[in-house]
Amino acid sequence: TVLRLPMDCGAPGAVVAQGAPVDAHAFDESGGELRVAVLGEGRGEGMWASEERAGNVVLLRVPLAEFSDAAPRVGTASYRSLPGALTRAQTMQNRFVGDHLVYGFNDGSPGEPVEHPNLVWVYDLRRERVSTVALSHTVTRIERLGRDAMVIGPAWGGLGFSAIALDAAPTLASQHVAVGATHGDWRSHGFFFRAEGDRRGVIGLATMGERLADRRVTFVRVSDLRLHALGDLTSDRPEERDDCVASCTDWYGNIRPIFWRDRVFALMGYDLQEGDLSAGSVRARRRVDLLAPPRPTG
């Protein structure tokens, strides 16, 4: 059952549908309809069961007008089968970007590249057609890059970034490898894109070096979908614990980029650094140790 709770104090509604969404990114409400990417098999939402997804990929499109207190069952015409299938040995990434659904599978270990090129599928909801784009790295993160998409995953020698131009015929616009880097956080808050115009801006991504203690935020500039490395803000401080005063896991996610107005920051455990991008690369401008005792004032 899919429940809809309008934020304008309108009446709630529901529909009954089939399929197993992978995560929250599988949902999109746009153009007067709910769009959901689902898989054919799931094991419910109990402890760890939500991780057990498999089956063919299907796109569900439900007009918002169908949601009511009668909770009608969604008809078969609302489902569209798409290419690709997920096995229980794989992981799937999916993201709606405008009127495109971008998705792909990771055939290997989440932390290692695979021997053969990976594919991402792009389904154009307006034209109702599917395209594929070949990548030189695995697919472990798909993000919005304005009206385009960014696909990230382990590559030989580091972490691969691929900018996908979502034109009438989707294409690989450019690639970049952050040498020696791995994912620092798999969740969505580990990535941020600050748009500075059409197909322009700065990416911040939580990463780590070869050792778990090598916490970083990697910055990449986007210019007409071309990718240029700006470097890293790196924490050289040992991972500290606070005896669970704030969190037993040293904050949720531990590493994340923060963009505030025209300023950029990197939060790495309890090490907060501000970066300077004015010289064409990132350098640490100032920092604060969030566990340090406050300085006396007055």
PDB file of C-alpha atoms in Angstrom:
ATOM      1  CA  THR A   1       0.000   0.000   0.000  1.00  0.00           C
ATOM      2  CA  VAL A   2       1.281   3.441  -0.987  1.00  0.00           C
ATOM      3  CA  LEU A   3      -0.017   6.281   1.196  1.00  0.00           C
ATOM      4  CA  ARG A   4      -0.102   9.921   0.069  1.00  0.00           C
ATOM      5  CA  LEU A   5      -0.314  12.634   2.728  1.00  0.00           C
ATOM      6  CA  PRO A   6      -0.708  16.091   1.087  1.00  0.00           C
ATOM      7  CA  MET A   7       1.138  18.905   2.849  1.00  0.00           C
ATOM      8  CA  ASP A   8      -1.667  21.391   2.064  1.00  0.00           C
ATOM      9  CA  CYS A   9      -4.005  19.688   4.573  1.00  0.00           C
ATOM     10  CA  GLY A  10      -5.849  17.904   1.763  1.00  0.00           C
ATOM     11  CA  ALA A  11      -7.371  14.482   2.298  1.00  0.00           C
ATOM     12  CA  PRO A  12      -4.916  11.557   2.379  1.00  0.00           C
ATOM     13  CA  GLY A  13      -5.233   8.805  -0.182  1.00  0.00           C
ATOM     14  CA  ALA A  14      -3.788   5.422  -1.041  1.00  0.00           C
ATOM     15  CA  VAL A  15      -3.336   2.860  -3.787  1.00  0.00           C
ATOM     16  CA  VAL A  16      -2.338  -0.792  -3.678  1.00  0.00           C
ATOM     17  CA  ALA A  17       0.619  -1.640  -5.922  1.00  0.00           C
ATOM     18  CA  GLN A  18       3.113  -4.427  -6.560  1.00  0.00           C
ATOM     19  CA  GLY A  19       6.913  -4.473  -6.592  1.00  0.00           C
ATOM     20  CA  ALA A  20       9.849  -3.805  -4.270  1.00  0.00           C
ATOM     21  CA  PRO A  21      11.484  -0.324  -4.376  1.00  0.00           C
ATOM     22  CA  VAL A  22      15.223  -0.348  -3.719  1.00  0.00           C
ATOM     23  CA  ASP A  23      15.375   2.855  -1.661  1.00  0.00           C
ATOM     24  CA  ALA A  24      13.903   6.344  -1.324  1.00  0.00           C
ATOM     25  CA  HIS A  25      15.539   7.427  -4.597  1.00  0.00           C
ATOM     26  CA  ALA A  26      13.201   5.034  -6.431  1.00  0.00           C
ATOM     27  CA  PHE A  27      10.316   7.496  -5.848  1.00  0.00           C
ATOM     28  CA  ASP A  28       9.547  10.679  -7.771  1.00  0.00           C
ATOM     29  CA  GLU A  29       6.416  12.847  -7.890  1.00  0.00           C
ATOM     30  CA  SER A  30       6.230  15.005 -10.997  1.00  0.00           C
ATOM     31  CA  GLY A  31       3.769  16.038 -13.675  1.00  0.00           C
ATOM     32  CA  GLY A  32       0.729  15.027 -11.654  1.00  0.00           C
ATOM     33  CA  GLU A  33       1.854  11.434 -11.157  1.00  0.00           C
ATOM     34  CA  LEU A  34       3.885   9.221  -8.830  1.00  0.00           C
ATOM     35  CA  ARG A  35       6.760   7.389 -10.478  1.00  0.00           C
ATOM     36  CA  VAL A  36       8.411   4.440  -8.750  1.00  0.00           C
ATOM     37  CA  ALA A  37      11.164   2.109  -9.946  1.00  0.00           C
ATOM     38  CA  VAL A  38      10.432  -1.336  -8.515  1.00  0.00           C
ATOM     39  CA  LEU A  39      11.885  -4.835  -8.657  1.00  0.00           C
ATOM     40  CA  GLY A  40       9.908  -8.040  -9.017  1.00  0.00           C
ATOM     41  CA  GLU A  41      11.060  -9.626  -5.747  1.00  0.00           C
ATOM     42  CA  GLY A  42      11.403  -8.371  -2.173  1.00  0.00           C
ATOM     43  CA  ARG A  43      11.348  -9.731   1.369  1.00  0.00           C
ATOM     44  CA  GLY A  44       9.493  -6.964   3.155  1.00  0.00           C
ATOM     45  CA  GLU A  45      10.890  -4.258   5.404  1.00  0.00           C
ATOM     46  CA  GLY A  46      11.918  -6.267   8.481  1.00  0.00           C
ATOM     47  CA  MET A  47      15.452  -6.235   9.896  1.00  0.00           C
ATOM     48  CA  TRP A  48      17.881  -6.653   6.950  1.00  0.00           C
ATOM     49  CA  ALA A  49      15.049  -7.927   4.721  1.00  0.00           C
ATOM     50  CA  SER A  50      14.885  -4.634   2.835  1.00  0.00           C
ATOM     51  CA  GLU A  51      18.418  -5.325   1.566  1.00  0.00           C
ATOM     52  CA  GLU A  52      17.261  -8.527  -0.122  1.00  0.00           C
ATOM     53  CA  ARG A  53      15.977  -7.280  -3.460  1.00  0.00           C
ATOM     54  CA  ALA A  54      15.971  -9.114  -6.777  1.00  0.00           C
ATOM     55  CA  GLY A  55      14.034  -9.430 -10.014  1.00  0.00           C
ATOM     56  CA  ASN A  56      13.288  -7.533 -13.199  1.00  0.00           C
ATOM     57  CA  VAL A  57      13.146  -3.729 -13.269  1.00  0.00           C
ATOM     58  CA  VAL A  58       9.689  -2.201 -13.715  1.00  0.00           C
ATOM     59  CA  LEU A  59       8.560   1.424 -13.796  1.00  0.00           C
ATOM     60  CA  LEU A  60       5.272   2.195 -12.056  1.00  0.00           C
ATOM     61  CA  ARG A  61       3.412   5.400 -13.005  1.00  0.00           C
ATOM     62  CA  VAL A  62       0.274   6.299 -11.029  1.00  0.00           C
ATOM     63  CA  PRO A  63      -1.749   9.509 -11.590  1.00  0.00           C
ATOM     64  CA  LEU A  64      -2.173  11.352  -8.292  1.00  0.00           C
ATOM     65  CA  ALA A  65      -5.904  11.496  -8.969  1.00  0.00           C
ATOM     66  CA  GLU A  66      -6.098   7.732  -8.396  1.00  0.00           C
ATOM     67  CA  PHE A  67      -5.130   8.049  -4.723  1.00  0.00           C
ATOM     68  CA  SER A  68      -8.270   7.896  -2.578  1.00  0.00           C
ATOM     69  CA  ASP A  69      -9.655   6.565   0.693  1.00  0.00           C
ATOM     70  CA  ALA A  70     -10.863   3.513  -1.240  1.00  0.00           C
ATOM     71  CA  ALA A  71      -7.206   2.474  -1.888  1.00  0.00           C
ATOM     72  CA  PRO A  72      -7.804   1.069  -5.397  1.00  0.00           C
ATOM     73  CA  ARG A  73      -5.464  -1.530  -6.858  1.00  0.00           C
ATOM     74  CA  VAL A  74      -3.186  -0.178  -9.578  1.00  0.00           C
ATOM     75  CA  GLY A  75      -4.000  -1.662 -12.991  1.00  0.00           C
ATOM     76  CA  THR A  76      -1.479  -3.541 -15.123  1.00  0.00           C
ATOM     77  CA  ALA A  77      -1.370  -0.693 -17.665  1.00  0.00           C
ATOM     78  CA  SER A  78       0.484   1.411 -15.071  1.00  0.00           C
ATOM     79  CA  TYR A  79       3.531  -0.902 -15.118  1.00  0.00           C
ATOM     80  CA  ARG A  80       6.251  -0.841 -17.767  1.00  0.00           C
ATOM     81  CA  SER A  81       8.993  -3.476 -17.925  1.00  0.00           C
ATOM     82  CA  LEU A  82      12.505  -2.105 -18.390  1.00  0.00           C
ATOM     83  CA  PRO A  83      15.767  -3.840 -19.382  1.00  0.00           C
ATOM     84  CA  GLY A  84      17.984  -5.356 -16.727  1.00  0.00           C
ATOM     85  CA  ALA A  85      17.482  -7.568 -13.712  1.00  0.00           C
ATOM     86  CA  LEU A  86      18.983  -7.622 -10.235  1.00  0.00           C
ATOM     87  CA  THR A  87      20.240 -10.775  -8.531  1.00  0.00           C
ATOM     88  CA  ARG A  88      20.673 -11.133  -4.785  1.00  0.00           C
ATOM     89  CA  ALA A  89      24.457 -11.057  -5.306  1.00  0.00           C
ATOM     90  CA  GLN A  90      24.257  -7.547  -6.748  1.00  0.00           C
ATOM     91  CA  THR A  91      23.352  -4.052  -5.673  1.00  0.00           C
ATOM     92  CA  MET A  92      21.251  -1.573  -7.640  1.00  0.00           C
ATOM     93  CA  GLN A  93      21.448   2.210  -7.817  1.00  0.00           C
ATOM     94  CA  ASN A  94      18.616   4.325  -9.217  1.00  0.00           C
ATOM     95  CA  ARG A  95      17.796   8.020  -9.444  1.00  0.00           C
ATOM     96  CA  PHE A  96      15.185  10.140 -11.177  1.00  0.00           C
ATOM     97  CA  VAL A  97      16.712  13.169 -12.915  1.00  0.00           C
ATOM     98  CA  GLY A  98      13.963  15.295 -14.430  1.00  0.00           C
ATOM     99  CA  ASP A  99      12.071  13.089 -16.871  1.00  0.00           C
ATOM    100  CA  HIS A 100      14.792  10.413 -16.861  1.00  0.00           C
ATOM    101  CA  LEU A 101      15.238   7.315 -14.717  1.00  0.00           C
ATOM    102  CA  VAL A 102      18.922   6.386 -14.461  1.00  0.00           C
ATOM    103  CA  TYR A 103      19.800   2.992 -12.990  1.00  0.00           C
ATOM    104  CA  GLY A 104      22.562   0.408 -12.935  1.00  0.00           C
ATOM    105  CA  PHE A 105      23.902  -2.661 -11.150  1.00  0.00           C
ATOM    106  CA  ASN A 106      27.133  -3.469  -9.364  1.00  0.00           C
ATOM    107  CA  ASP A 107      28.261  -6.971 -10.325  1.00  0.00           C
ATOM    108  CA  GLY A 108      31.248  -7.115  -7.981  1.00  0.00           C
ATOM    109  CA  SER A 109      32.152  -6.248  -4.448  1.00  0.00           C
ATOM    110  CA  PRO A 110      30.883  -2.748  -3.539  1.00  0.00           C
ATOM    111  CA  GLY A 111      34.444  -1.661  -2.852  1.00  0.00           C
ATOM    112  CA  GLU A 112      36.197  -3.123  -5.883  1.00  0.00           C
ATOM    113  CA  PRO A 113      36.081  -2.528  -9.648  1.00  0.00           C
ATOM    114  CA  VAL A 114      34.989  -5.344 -11.934  1.00  0.00           C
ATOM    115  CA  GLU A 115      36.772  -6.814 -14.915  1.00  0.00           C
ATOM    116  CA  HIS A 116      34.269  -5.749 -17.580  1.00  0.00           C
ATOM    117  CA  PRO A 117      32.713  -2.334 -18.349  1.00  0.00           C
ATOM    118  CA  ASN A 118      29.583  -1.437 -16.439  1.00  0.00           C
ATOM    119  CA  LEU A 119      26.410  -0.088 -17.991  1.00  0.00           C
ATOM    120  CA  VAL A 120      23.888   2.445 -16.848  1.00  0.00           C
ATOM    121  CA  TRP A 121      20.418   2.454 -18.327  1.00  0.00           C
ATOM    122  CA  VAL A 122      18.604   5.727 -19.013  1.00  0.00           C
ATOM    123  CA  TYR A 123      14.847   5.600 -19.503  1.00  0.00           C
ATOM    124  CA  ASP A 124      13.386   8.748 -21.065  1.00  0.00           C
ATOM    125  CA  LEU A 125       9.862   9.013 -19.630  1.00  0.00           C
ATOM    126  CA  ARG A 126       8.691  11.539 -22.205  1.00  0.00           C
ATOM    127  CA  ARG A 127       9.976   9.681 -25.266  1.00  0.00           C
ATOM    128  CA  GLU A 128       9.418   6.271 -23.633  1.00  0.00           C
ATOM    129  CA  ARG A 129      12.715   4.825 -24.799  1.00  0.00           C
ATOM    130  CA  VAL A 130      15.762   3.288 -23.153  1.00  0.00           C
ATOM    131  CA  SER A 131      19.432   4.047 -23.817  1.00  0.00           C
ATOM    132  CA  THR A 132      22.606   2.564 -22.341  1.00  0.00           C
ATOM    133  CA  VAL A 133      25.908   4.249 -21.507  1.00  0.00           C
ATOM    134  CA  ALA A 134      29.090   2.193 -20.969  1.00  0.00           C
ATOM    135  CA  LEU A 135      31.387   3.135 -18.084  1.00  0.00           C
ATOM    136  CA  SER A 136      34.905   2.159 -17.072  1.00  0.00           C
ATOM    137  CA  HIS A 137      33.974   1.758 -13.408  1.00  0.00           C
ATOM    138  CA  THR A 138      31.293   0.170 -11.255  1.00  0.00           C
ATOM    139  CA  VAL A 139      27.987   1.812 -10.372  1.00  0.00           C
ATOM    140  CA  THR A 140      27.757   2.432  -6.632  1.00  0.00           C
ATOM    141  CA  ARG A 141      26.302   5.969  -6.594  1.00  0.00           C
ATOM    142  CA  ILE A 142      24.034   7.920  -8.983  1.00  0.00           C
ATOM    143  CA  GLU A 143      23.439  11.603  -8.280  1.00  0.00           C
ATOM    144  CA  ARG A 144      21.742  14.573  -9.898  1.00  0.00           C
ATOM    145  CA  LEU A 145      24.061  16.986 -11.671  1.00  0.00           C
ATOM    146  CA  GLY A 146      21.513  19.687 -12.430  1.00  0.00           C
ATOM    147  CA  ARG A 147      19.608  18.391 -15.464  1.00  0.00           C
ATOM    148  CA  ASP A 148      22.211  15.677 -16.001  1.00  0.00           C
ATOM    149  CA  ALA A 149      23.527  12.745 -13.968  1.00  0.00           C
ATOM    150  CA  MET A 150      26.731  11.816 -12.148  1.00  0.00           C
ATOM    151  CA  VAL A 151      27.657   8.144 -11.755  1.00  0.00           C
ATOM    152  CA  ILE A 152      30.383   7.216  -9.264  1.00  0.00           C
ATOM    153  CA  GLY A 153      32.035   3.920  -8.415  1.00  0.00           C
ATOM    154  CA  PRO A 154      35.345   2.117  -7.839  1.00  0.00           C
ATOM    155  CA  ALA A 155      37.710   2.190 -10.826  1.00  0.00           C
ATOM    156  CA  TRP A 156      41.159   0.756 -11.342  1.00  0.00           C
ATOM    157  CA  GLY A 157      43.434   3.002  -9.308  1.00  0.00           C
ATOM    158  CA  GLY A 158      40.801   4.966  -7.448  1.00  0.00           C
ATOM    159  CA  LEU A 159      37.236   6.245  -7.551  1.00  0.00           C
ATOM    160  CA  GLY A 160      35.645   6.921 -10.939  1.00  0.00           C
ATOM    161  CA  PHE A 161      33.369   9.880 -11.763  1.00  0.00           C
ATOM    162  CA  SER A 162      31.298   9.876 -14.968  1.00  0.00           C
ATOM    163  CA  ALA A 163      29.168  12.824 -16.106  1.00  0.00           C
ATOM    164  CA  ILE A 164      26.192  11.647 -18.186  1.00  0.00           C
ATOM    165  CA  ALA A 165      24.599  14.212 -20.512  1.00  0.00           C
ATOM    166  CA  LEU A 166      20.860  13.551 -20.504  1.00  0.00           C
ATOM    167  CA  ASP A 167      20.159  14.905 -23.974  1.00  0.00           C
ATOM    168  CA  ALA A 168      17.801  13.321 -26.516  1.00  0.00           C
ATOM    169  CA  ALA A 169      20.498  10.645 -26.879  1.00  0.00           C
ATOM    170  CA  PRO A 170      22.265  10.249 -23.490  1.00  0.00           C
ATOM    171  CA  THR A 171      26.056  10.209 -23.743  1.00  0.00           C
ATOM    172  CA  LEU A 172      29.128   9.987 -21.544  1.00  0.00           C
ATOM    173  CA  ALA A 173      30.289  13.615 -21.394  1.00  0.00           C
ATOM    174  CA  SER A 174      33.505  13.130 -19.395  1.00  0.00           C
ATOM    175  CA  GLN A 175      35.248  10.946 -16.835  1.00  0.00           C
ATOM    176  CA  HIS A 176      37.626  11.496 -13.934  1.00  0.00           C
ATOM    177  CA  VAL A 177      39.421   9.160 -11.515  1.00  0.00           C
ATOM    178  CA  ALA A 178      40.280  10.343  -8.003  1.00  0.00           C
ATOM    179  CA  VAL A 179      43.521   8.376  -7.604  1.00  0.00           C
ATOM    180  CA  GLY A 180      43.775   6.274  -4.441  1.00  0.00           C
ATOM    181  CA  ALA A 181      40.312   7.258  -3.186  1.00  0.00           C
ATOM    182  CA  THR A 182      37.422   5.083  -2.017  1.00  0.00           C
ATOM    183  CA  HIS A 183      33.920   5.920  -0.834  1.00  0.00           C
ATOM    184  CA  GLY A 184      33.839   7.643   2.539  1.00  0.00           C
ATOM    185  CA  ASP A 185      30.071   7.381   2.929  1.00  0.00           C
ATOM    186  CA  TRP A 186      27.607   5.451   0.760  1.00  0.00           C
ATOM    187  CA  ARG A 187      24.569   7.500   1.792  1.00  0.00           C
ATOM    188  CA  SER A 188      23.194  10.494  -0.062  1.00  0.00           C
ATOM    189  CA  HIS A 189      24.536  13.145   2.321  1.00  0.00           C
ATOM    190  CA  GLY A 190      28.106  12.180   1.357  1.00  0.00           C
ATOM    191  CA  PHE A 191      27.638  13.979  -1.998  1.00  0.00           C
ATOM    192  CA  PHE A 192      26.711  17.541  -2.859  1.00  0.00           C
ATOM    193  CA  PHE A 193      26.686  19.514  -6.124  1.00  0.00           C
ATOM    194  CA  ARG A 194      26.633  23.304  -5.969  1.00  0.00           C
ATOM    195  CA  ALA A 195      25.305  24.527  -9.312  1.00  0.00           C
ATOM    196  CA  GLU A 196      26.908  27.691 -10.672  1.00  0.00           C
ATOM    197  CA  GLY A 197      25.022  27.842 -13.966  1.00  0.00           C
ATOM    198  CA  ASP A 198      23.914  25.385 -16.629  1.00  0.00           C
ATOM    199  CA  ARG A 199      26.179  22.351 -16.502  1.00  0.00           C
ATOM    200  CA  ARG A 200      28.607  24.207 -14.261  1.00  0.00           C
ATOM    201  CA  GLY A 201      29.399  23.938 -10.576  1.00  0.00           C
ATOM    202  CA  VAL A 202      31.431  22.177  -7.884  1.00  0.00           C
ATOM    203  CA  ILE A 203      31.076  18.618  -6.537  1.00  0.00           C
ATOM    204  CA  GLY A 204      31.978  17.619  -2.999  1.00  0.00           C
ATOM    205  CA  LEU A 205      32.211  13.906  -2.147  1.00  0.00           C
ATOM    206  CA  ALA A 206      33.081  12.091   1.081  1.00  0.00           C
ATOM    207  CA  THR A 207      36.075   9.839   0.388  1.00  0.00           C
ATOM    208  CA  MET A 208      38.823   7.948   2.171  1.00  0.00           C
ATOM    209  CA  GLY A 209      42.374   6.953   1.329  1.00  0.00           C
ATOM    210  CA  GLU A 210      43.877   3.496   1.549  1.00  0.00           C
ATOM    211  CA  ARG A 211      43.610   3.529   5.352  1.00  0.00           C
ATOM    212  CA  LEU A 212      40.275   3.989   7.111  1.00  0.00           C
ATOM    213  CA  ALA A 213      41.776   6.850   9.103  1.00  0.00           C
ATOM    214  CA  ASP A 214      42.526   8.824   5.906  1.00  0.00           C
ATOM    215  CA  ARG A 215      39.292  10.826   5.831  1.00  0.00           C
ATOM    216  CA  ARG A 216      38.808  13.290   2.993  1.00  0.00           C
ATOM    217  CA  VAL A 217      36.333  15.392   1.075  1.00  0.00           C
ATOM    218  CA  THR A 218      37.189  15.374  -2.637  1.00  0.00           C
ATOM    219  CA  PHE A 219      36.229  18.389  -4.762  1.00  0.00           C
ATOM    220  CA  VAL A 220      35.709  18.329  -8.540  1.00  0.00           C
ATOM    221  CA  ARG A 221      34.806  21.282 -10.768  1.00  0.00           C
ATOM    222  CA  VAL A 222      32.208  20.828 -13.503  1.00  0.00           C
ATOM    223  CA  SER A 223      32.478  23.082 -16.568  1.00  0.00           C
ATOM    224  CA  ASP A 224      30.124  22.272 -19.456  1.00  0.00           C
ATOM    225  CA  LEU A 225      30.042  18.744 -17.980  1.00  0.00           C
ATOM    226  CA  ARG A 226      33.835  18.486 -18.215  1.00  0.00           C
ATOM    227  CA  LEU A 227      35.360  17.317 -14.907  1.00  0.00           C
ATOM    228  CA  HIS A 228      38.478  18.922 -13.400  1.00  0.00           C
ATOM    229  CA  ALA A 229      40.057  17.825 -10.114  1.00  0.00           C
ATOM    230  CA  LEU A 230      40.281  20.504  -7.424  1.00  0.00           C
ATOM    231  CA  GLY A 231      41.905  18.275  -4.800  1.00  0.00           C
ATOM    232  CA  ASP A 232      40.995  17.200  -1.279  1.00  0.00           C
ATOM    233  CA  LEU A 233      40.535  18.542   2.194  1.00  0.00           C
ATOM    234  CA  THR A 234      42.110  15.851   4.369  1.00  0.00           C
ATOM    235  CA  SER A 235      41.976  15.180   8.090  1.00  0.00           C
ATOM    236  CA  ASP A 236      45.281  14.101   9.604  1.00  0.00           C
ATOM    237  CA  ARG A 237      43.809  13.809  13.071  1.00  0.00           C
ATOM    238  CA  PRO A 238      43.184  10.381  14.617  1.00  0.00           C
ATOM    239  CA  GLU A 239      39.589   9.232  14.805  1.00  0.00           C
ATOM    240  CA  GLU A 240      38.354  10.252  18.234  1.00  0.00           C
ATOM    241  CA  ARG A 241      35.506   8.969  20.374  1.00  0.00           C
ATOM    242  CA  ASP A 242      33.358  10.983  22.731  1.00  0.00           C
ATOM    243  CA  ASP A 243      32.050   8.123  24.896  1.00  0.00           C
ATOM    244  CA  CYS A 244      28.689   8.359  23.109  1.00  0.00           C
ATOM    245  CA  VAL A 245      27.954  11.907  24.281  1.00  0.00           C
ATOM    246  CA  ALA A 246      26.991  12.862  20.723  1.00  0.00           C
ATOM    247  CA  SER A 247      27.021   9.480  18.965  1.00  0.00           C
ATOM    248  CA  CYS A 248      28.587   6.071  19.419  1.00  0.00           C
ATOM    249  CA  THR A 249      29.562   6.164  15.726  1.00  0.00           C
ATOM    250  CA  ASP A 250      31.163   9.640  15.705  1.00  0.00           C
ATOM    251  CA  TRP A 251      28.246  11.434  14.039  1.00  0.00           C
ATOM    252  CA  TYR A 252      25.946  10.146  11.343  1.00  0.00           C
ATOM    253  CA  GLY A 253      28.089   9.311   8.349  1.00  0.00           C
ATOM    254  CA  ASN A 254      31.226  10.903   9.829  1.00  0.00           C
ATOM    255  CA  ILE A 255      32.349  12.578   6.554  1.00  0.00           C
ATOM    256  CA  ARG A 256      30.411  15.059   4.457  1.00  0.00           C
ATOM    257  CA  PRO A 257      30.850  18.168   2.280  1.00  0.00           C
ATOM    258  CA  ILE A 258      29.006  21.318   3.322  1.00  0.00           C
ATOM    259  CA  PHE A 259      28.299  24.223   0.952  1.00  0.00           C
ATOM    260  CA  TRP A 260      26.967  27.392   2.583  1.00  0.00           C
ATOM    261  CA  ARG A 261      26.448  30.394   0.285  1.00  0.00           C
ATOM    262  CA  ASP A 262      29.830  30.900  -1.412  1.00  0.00           C
ATOM    263  CA  ARG A 263      31.784  28.960   1.234  1.00  0.00           C
ATOM    264  CA  VAL A 264      32.796  25.285   1.275  1.00  0.00           C
ATOM    265  CA  PHE A 265      33.482  23.079   4.291  1.00  0.00           C
ATOM    266  CA  ALA A 266      34.539  19.516   5.009  1.00  0.00           C
ATOM    267  CA  LEU A 267      33.301  17.763   8.142  1.00  0.00           C
ATOM    268  CA  MET A 268      35.539  14.776   8.909  1.00  0.00           C
ATOM    269  CA  GLY A 269      34.648  13.316  12.264  1.00  0.00           C
ATOM    270  CA  TYR A 270      35.222  16.140  14.725  1.00  0.00           C
ATOM    271  CA  ASP A 271      37.552  18.008  12.358  1.00  0.00           C
ATOM    272  CA  LEU A 272      35.720  20.834  10.556  1.00  0.00           C
ATOM    273  CA  GLN A 273      37.709  22.614   7.829  1.00  0.00           C
ATOM    274  CA  GLU A 274      36.832  25.504   5.563  1.00  0.00           C
ATOM    275  CA  GLY A 275      38.251  25.353   2.056  1.00  0.00           C
ATOM    276  CA  ASP A 276      39.360  28.018  -0.406  1.00  0.00           C
ATOM    277  CA  LEU A 277      38.742  27.361  -4.127  1.00  0.00           C
ATOM    278  CA  SER A 278      39.888  30.753  -5.447  1.00  0.00           C
ATOM    279  CA  ALA A 279      43.212  29.532  -6.891  1.00  0.00           C
ATOM    280  CA  GLY A 280      41.750  26.751  -9.024  1.00  0.00           C
ATOM    281  CA  SER A 281      42.364  24.078  -6.391  1.00  0.00           C
ATOM    282  CA  VAL A 282      41.140  23.531  -2.867  1.00  0.00           C
ATOM    283  CA  ARG A 283      43.280  24.398   0.143  1.00  0.00           C
ATOM    284  CA  ALA A 284      42.473  24.467   3.835  1.00  0.00           C
ATOM    285  CA  ARG A 285      41.717  27.991   4.974  1.00  0.00           C
ATOM    286  CA  ARG A 286      40.872  27.437   8.640  1.00  0.00           C
ATOM    287  CA  ARG A 287      39.816  24.573  10.860  1.00  0.00           C
ATOM    288  CA  VAL A 288      38.295  23.821  14.238  1.00  0.00           C
ATOM    289  CA  ASP A 289      38.503  20.758  16.471  1.00  0.00           C
ATOM    290  CA  LEU A 290      34.938  20.187  17.656  1.00  0.00           C
ATOM    291  CA  LEU A 291      36.110  18.191  20.685  1.00  0.00           C
ATOM    292  CA  ALA A 292      38.567  20.842  21.860  1.00  0.00           C
ATOM    293  CA  PRO A 293      37.548  22.763  25.005  1.00  0.00           C
ATOM    294  CA  PRO A 294      36.233  26.255  24.219  1.00  0.00           C
ATOM    295  CA  ARG A 295      38.664  29.119  24.514  1.00  0.00           C
ATOM    296  CA  PRO A 296      38.028  31.515  27.381  1.00  0.00           C
ATOM    297  CA  THR A 297      36.440  34.796  26.331  1.00  0.00           C
ATOM    298  CA  GLY A 298      36.544  38.259  27.836  1.00  0.00           C
TER     299      GLY A 298
END
